[in-house]
Tab-separated table of C-alpha atoms in Angstrom:
chain	number	residue	atom	x	y	z
A	1	MET	CA	37.468	9.497	-10.122
A	2	LEU	CA	37.977	12.655	-12.248
A	3	PHE	CA	37.665	10.584	-15.354
A	4	LEU	CA	34.332	9.212	-14.210
A	5	LEU	CA	33.046	12.707	-13.390
A	6	ARG	CA	33.943	13.833	-16.931
A	7	ILE	CA	32.091	10.940	-18.411
A	8	GLN	CA	29.056	11.702	-16.237
A	9	TYR	CA	29.184	15.386	-17.268
A	10	ARG	CA	29.289	14.460	-20.952
A	11	LEU	CA	26.268	12.128	-20.492
A	12	MET	CA	24.180	14.858	-18.937
A	13	ARG	CA	21.038	15.610	-21.042
A	14	ILE	CA	20.329	18.842	-19.150
A	15	PRO	CA	23.179	21.422	-19.021
A	16	LEU	CA	24.884	21.744	-15.728
A	17	TRP	CA	24.621	25.553	-15.957
A	18	LEU	CA	20.813	25.350	-15.993
A	19	LYS	CA	20.780	23.069	-12.994
A	20	LEU	CA	22.990	25.364	-10.992
A	21	LEU	CA	21.133	28.517	-12.137
A	22	TRP	CA	17.698	27.172	-11.240
A	23	THR	CA	18.863	25.813	-7.905
A	24	ALA	CA	20.536	29.149	-6.987
A	25	CYS	CA	17.414	31.021	-7.889
A	26	VAL	CA	15.240	28.732	-5.763
A	27	ILE	CA	17.627	29.079	-2.785
A	28	ALA	CA	17.376	32.877	-3.077
A	29	TRP	CA	13.624	32.784	-3.641
A	30	ILE	CA	12.763	30.818	-0.453
A	31	PRO	CA	13.594	33.406	2.212
A	32	LEU	CA	12.064	36.243	0.107
A	33	TYR	CA	8.679	34.488	-0.226
A	34	TRP	CA	8.756	33.161	3.361
A	35	ARG	CA	9.231	36.648	4.742
A	36	GLN	CA	6.733	38.315	2.463
A	37	TYR	CA	3.946	35.760	2.264
A	38	GLY	CA	4.431	33.132	5.028
A	39	LEU	CA	5.102	29.451	5.167
A	40	GLN	CA	1.674	28.421	3.818
A	41	ASN	CA	2.562	30.022	0.485
A	42	PHE	CA	4.926	27.170	-0.348
A	43	LEU	CA	1.920	24.889	-0.622
A	44	TYR	CA	0.706	26.600	-3.744
A	45	PHE	CA	1.201	24.151	-6.612
A	46	CYS	CA	3.322	26.716	-8.522
A	47	ASP	CA	5.581	27.128	-5.508
A	48	LEU	CA	5.773	23.411	-4.813
A	49	GLY	CA	6.621	23.061	-8.450
A	50	ASN	CA	9.928	24.966	-7.947
A	51	PHE	CA	11.102	22.287	-5.561
A	52	PHE	CA	9.945	19.444	-7.823
A	53	ILE	CA	11.564	21.023	-10.851
A	54	THR	CA	14.796	21.405	-8.969
A	55	ALA	CA	14.804	17.685	-8.242
A	56	ALA	CA	13.791	16.957	-11.821
A	57	LEU	CA	16.688	18.932	-13.191
A	58	TRP	CA	19.273	17.132	-11.126
A	59	LEU	CA	17.702	13.630	-11.572
A	60	GLU	CA	16.851	14.320	-15.227
A	61	SER	CA	13.549	12.684	-14.485
A	62	PRO	CA	10.863	12.557	-17.215
A	63	LEU	CA	8.291	11.587	-14.506
A	64	LEU	CA	8.950	14.602	-12.391
A	65	PHE	CA	8.796	16.951	-15.333
A	66	SER	CA	5.644	15.332	-16.679
A	67	TRP	CA	4.087	15.402	-13.227
A	68	GLN	CA	4.669	19.177	-12.920
A	69	ALA	CA	3.612	19.876	-16.474
A	70	THR	CA	0.184	18.378	-16.016
A	71	GLY	CA	-0.404	20.528	-12.999
A	72	LEU	CA	1.279	23.770	-13.950
A	73	LEU	CA	1.191	24.371	-17.698
A	74	LEU	CA	-2.341	25.687	-17.865
A	75	PHE	CA	-2.201	28.008	-14.837
A	76	GLN	CA	1.261	29.298	-15.465
A	77	THR	CA	0.393	30.011	-19.096
A	78	LEU	CA	-2.729	31.961	-18.001
A	79	PHE	CA	-0.574	33.843	-15.508
A	80	THR	CA	1.817	34.783	-18.350
A	81	ILE	CA	-1.044	35.906	-20.598
A	82	ASP	CA	-2.590	38.027	-17.850
A	83	LEU	CA	0.743	39.604	-16.960
A	84	ALA	CA	1.556	40.413	-20.607
A	85	SER	CA	-1.842	41.929	-21.060
A	86	ALA	CA	-1.436	44.089	-17.955
A	87	LEU	CA	1.906	45.289	-19.173
A	88	VAL	CA	0.536	46.201	-22.615
A	89	SER	CA	-2.945	47.429	-21.810
A	90	GLY	CA	-3.081	47.941	-18.103
A	91	GLY	CA	-5.948	45.422	-17.745
A	92	HIS	CA	-6.161	41.949	-16.191
A	93	PRO	CA	-8.473	39.872	-18.430
A	94	ILE	CA	-7.954	36.751	-16.418
A	95	GLY	CA	-6.683	38.005	-13.095
A	96	GLY	CA	-4.164	36.652	-10.677
A	97	THR	CA	-1.280	38.977	-11.479
A	98	GLU	CA	-2.555	42.096	-9.753
A	99	PHE	CA	-0.009	41.582	-6.958
A	100	MET	CA	2.802	42.082	-9.502
A	101	PHE	CA	1.790	45.763	-9.703
A	102	ASP	CA	1.098	46.327	-6.042
A	103	PRO	CA	3.433	49.032	-4.738
A	104	HIS	CA	2.790	47.886	-1.210
A	105	ILE	CA	4.691	44.632	-1.994
A	106	PRO	CA	8.494	45.177	-2.256
A	107	LEU	CA	9.793	44.915	-5.842
A	108	GLY	CA	12.338	42.361	-4.604
A	109	SER	CA	9.445	40.089	-3.559
A	110	ARG	CA	7.501	40.587	-6.808
A	111	LEU	CA	10.275	39.965	-9.312
A	112	PRO	CA	11.001	36.398	-8.184
A	113	SER	CA	7.370	35.644	-9.216
A	114	LEU	CA	8.484	35.848	-12.817
A	115	PHE	CA	9.325	32.136	-12.413
A	116	HIS	CA	5.703	31.660	-13.464
A	117	VAL	CA	6.645	32.887	-16.893
A	118	VAL	CA	9.762	30.727	-17.158
A	119	THR	CA	8.148	27.535	-15.958
A	120	PRO	CA	6.014	26.532	-19.003
A	121	PRO	CA	8.795	26.710	-21.660
A	122	LEU	CA	11.186	25.054	-19.251
A	123	LEU	CA	8.780	22.144	-18.681
A	124	LEU	CA	8.027	21.740	-22.430
A	125	TRP	CA	11.765	21.887	-23.254
A	126	ALA	CA	12.598	19.260	-20.655
A	127	ILE	CA	9.818	16.948	-21.868
A	128	ARG	CA	11.029	17.427	-25.397
A	129	ARG	CA	14.579	16.493	-24.365
A	130	LEU	CA	13.761	13.688	-21.898
A	131	GLY	CA	10.490	12.303	-22.998
A	132	TYR	CA	6.928	12.398	-21.602
A	133	ASP	CA	5.869	10.015	-18.801
A	134	ARG	CA	2.191	9.100	-18.987
A	135	ARG	CA	1.957	8.616	-15.223
A	136	GLY	CA	2.542	12.341	-14.517
A	137	TRP	CA	-1.174	13.340	-14.286
A	138	LYS	CA	-1.833	10.539	-11.828
A	139	PHE	CA	0.966	11.755	-9.530
A	140	GLN	CA	-0.298	15.274	-9.807
A	141	THR	CA	-3.840	14.149	-8.861
A	142	LEU	CA	-2.354	12.319	-5.812
A	143	THR	CA	-0.505	15.559	-4.969
A	144	ALA	CA	-3.746	17.549	-5.054
A	145	TRP	CA	-5.488	14.925	-2.923
A	146	ILE	CA	-2.795	15.418	-0.226
A	147	VAL	CA	-2.137	19.130	-0.448
A	148	VAL	CA	-5.579	20.685	-0.969
A	149	PRO	CA	-7.074	19.138	2.182
A	150	ILE	CA	-4.090	20.583	4.087
A	151	ASN	CA	-4.845	23.981	2.518
A	152	TYR	CA	-8.465	23.605	3.574
A	153	PHE	CA	-7.714	23.077	7.255
A	154	TRP	CA	-4.368	24.892	7.777
A	155	ARG	CA	-4.526	28.642	7.625
A	156	PRO	CA	-7.831	28.633	5.693
A	157	GLU	CA	-7.971	32.407	5.636
A	158	TYR	CA	-5.343	32.421	2.881
A	159	ASP	CA	-7.407	30.136	0.626
A	160	VAL	CA	-4.225	28.594	-0.813
A	161	ASN	CA	-4.905	26.739	-4.121
A	162	TRP	CA	-8.548	27.957	-3.782
A	163	ALA	CA	-9.201	25.220	-1.285
A	164	ARG	CA	-11.960	27.204	0.272
A	165	GLY	CA	-13.335	28.901	-2.823
A	166	PRO	CA	-12.361	30.217	-6.218
A	167	PHE	CA	-10.459	33.455	-6.800
A	168	PHE	CA	-9.317	33.705	-3.125
A	169	HIS	CA	-12.822	34.144	-1.749
A	170	GLU	CA	-14.443	31.523	0.491
A	171	GLN	CA	-17.504	30.143	-1.184
A	172	HIS	CA	-20.793	29.750	0.713
A	173	ALA	CA	-22.941	28.157	-1.994
A	174	MET	CA	-22.438	24.688	-0.580
A	175	PRO	CA	-21.009	23.061	2.539
A	176	GLY	CA	-17.273	23.525	2.685
A	177	LEU	CA	-16.379	19.799	2.734
A	178	LEU	CA	-18.698	19.195	-0.239
A	179	TYR	CA	-16.855	21.859	-2.163
A	180	LEU	CA	-13.518	20.280	-1.218
A	181	LEU	CA	-14.678	16.868	-2.431
A	182	GLY	CA	-15.859	18.396	-5.704
A	183	TYR	CA	-12.550	20.182	-6.137
A	184	LEU	CA	-10.620	16.933	-5.720
A	185	ILE	CA	-12.740	15.296	-8.416
A	186	VAL	CA	-13.263	18.168	-10.918
A	187	VAL	CA	-9.789	19.686	-11.064
A	188	PRO	CA	-8.082	16.443	-12.007
A	189	ALA	CA	-10.842	15.728	-14.531
A	190	VAL	CA	-10.887	19.148	-16.258
A	191	VAL	CA	-7.282	20.238	-15.839
A	192	TYR	CA	-4.807	17.467	-15.188
A	193	PHE	CA	-6.203	14.797	-17.475
A	194	PRO	CA	-6.894	17.176	-20.445
A	195	THR	CA	-3.311	18.558	-20.044
A	196	HIS	CA	-2.055	14.957	-20.055
A	197	ARG	CA	-3.921	14.265	-23.291
A	198	PHE	CA	-2.619	17.552	-24.814
A	199	LEU	CA	0.974	16.572	-23.910
A	200	LEU	CA	0.503	13.139	-25.433
A	201	TRP	CA	-0.828	14.756	-28.646
A	202	LEU	CA	1.998	17.293	-28.657
A	203	THR	CA	4.863	14.807	-28.048
A	204	GLN	CA	3.572	12.468	-30.725
A	205	ARG	CA	3.848	15.308	-33.259
A	206	TRP	CA	7.315	16.447	-32.328
A	207	PRO	CA	9.830	15.464	-35.044
A	208	ALA	CA	11.873	12.426	-34.044
A	209	LYS	CA	15.319	13.117	-32.811
A	210	SER	CA	18.231	12.027	-35.023
């Protein structure tokens, strides 16, 4: 049995320390976020991504990593740019990271949000190591079709994933259900599919592994 475990360890393509570290961070992050923001916060795609990435690390699944990359790379990168700009200049050119500087939110609840910065390089590294699965953007689209309607109807005052309107403000320019339908069509078309095409382009240009 020990011999088989050693073989399995040697065959791992993702280091065990990384799996354990990410899992431990997620376990510590859950109660902090739950207490500070509430249960609905775990339906943000970035927060859901933490659970999917945990599974992807242990399963070493190209599909799970590709799935999360098509949904998270753009927004997490914009988060990182906005945070870096705020740290350097004090301004938020994009927005979305203001809460990181809010003294009314405990520092212990803000610091775990730095996972947004770690996620893009981790996803790209994992895809580089395991390969890119072309089905990822379709699974992400299906995820949006399930999750965003839940966000629309459950605790709508929080506007999770902008299900009621962009930038955490409910929109009134059109009927709410029409906005929801447009969201479920437009976001996959202008975010998930273009990110999929970018990842295809990128992975085809990575040097072949020896």
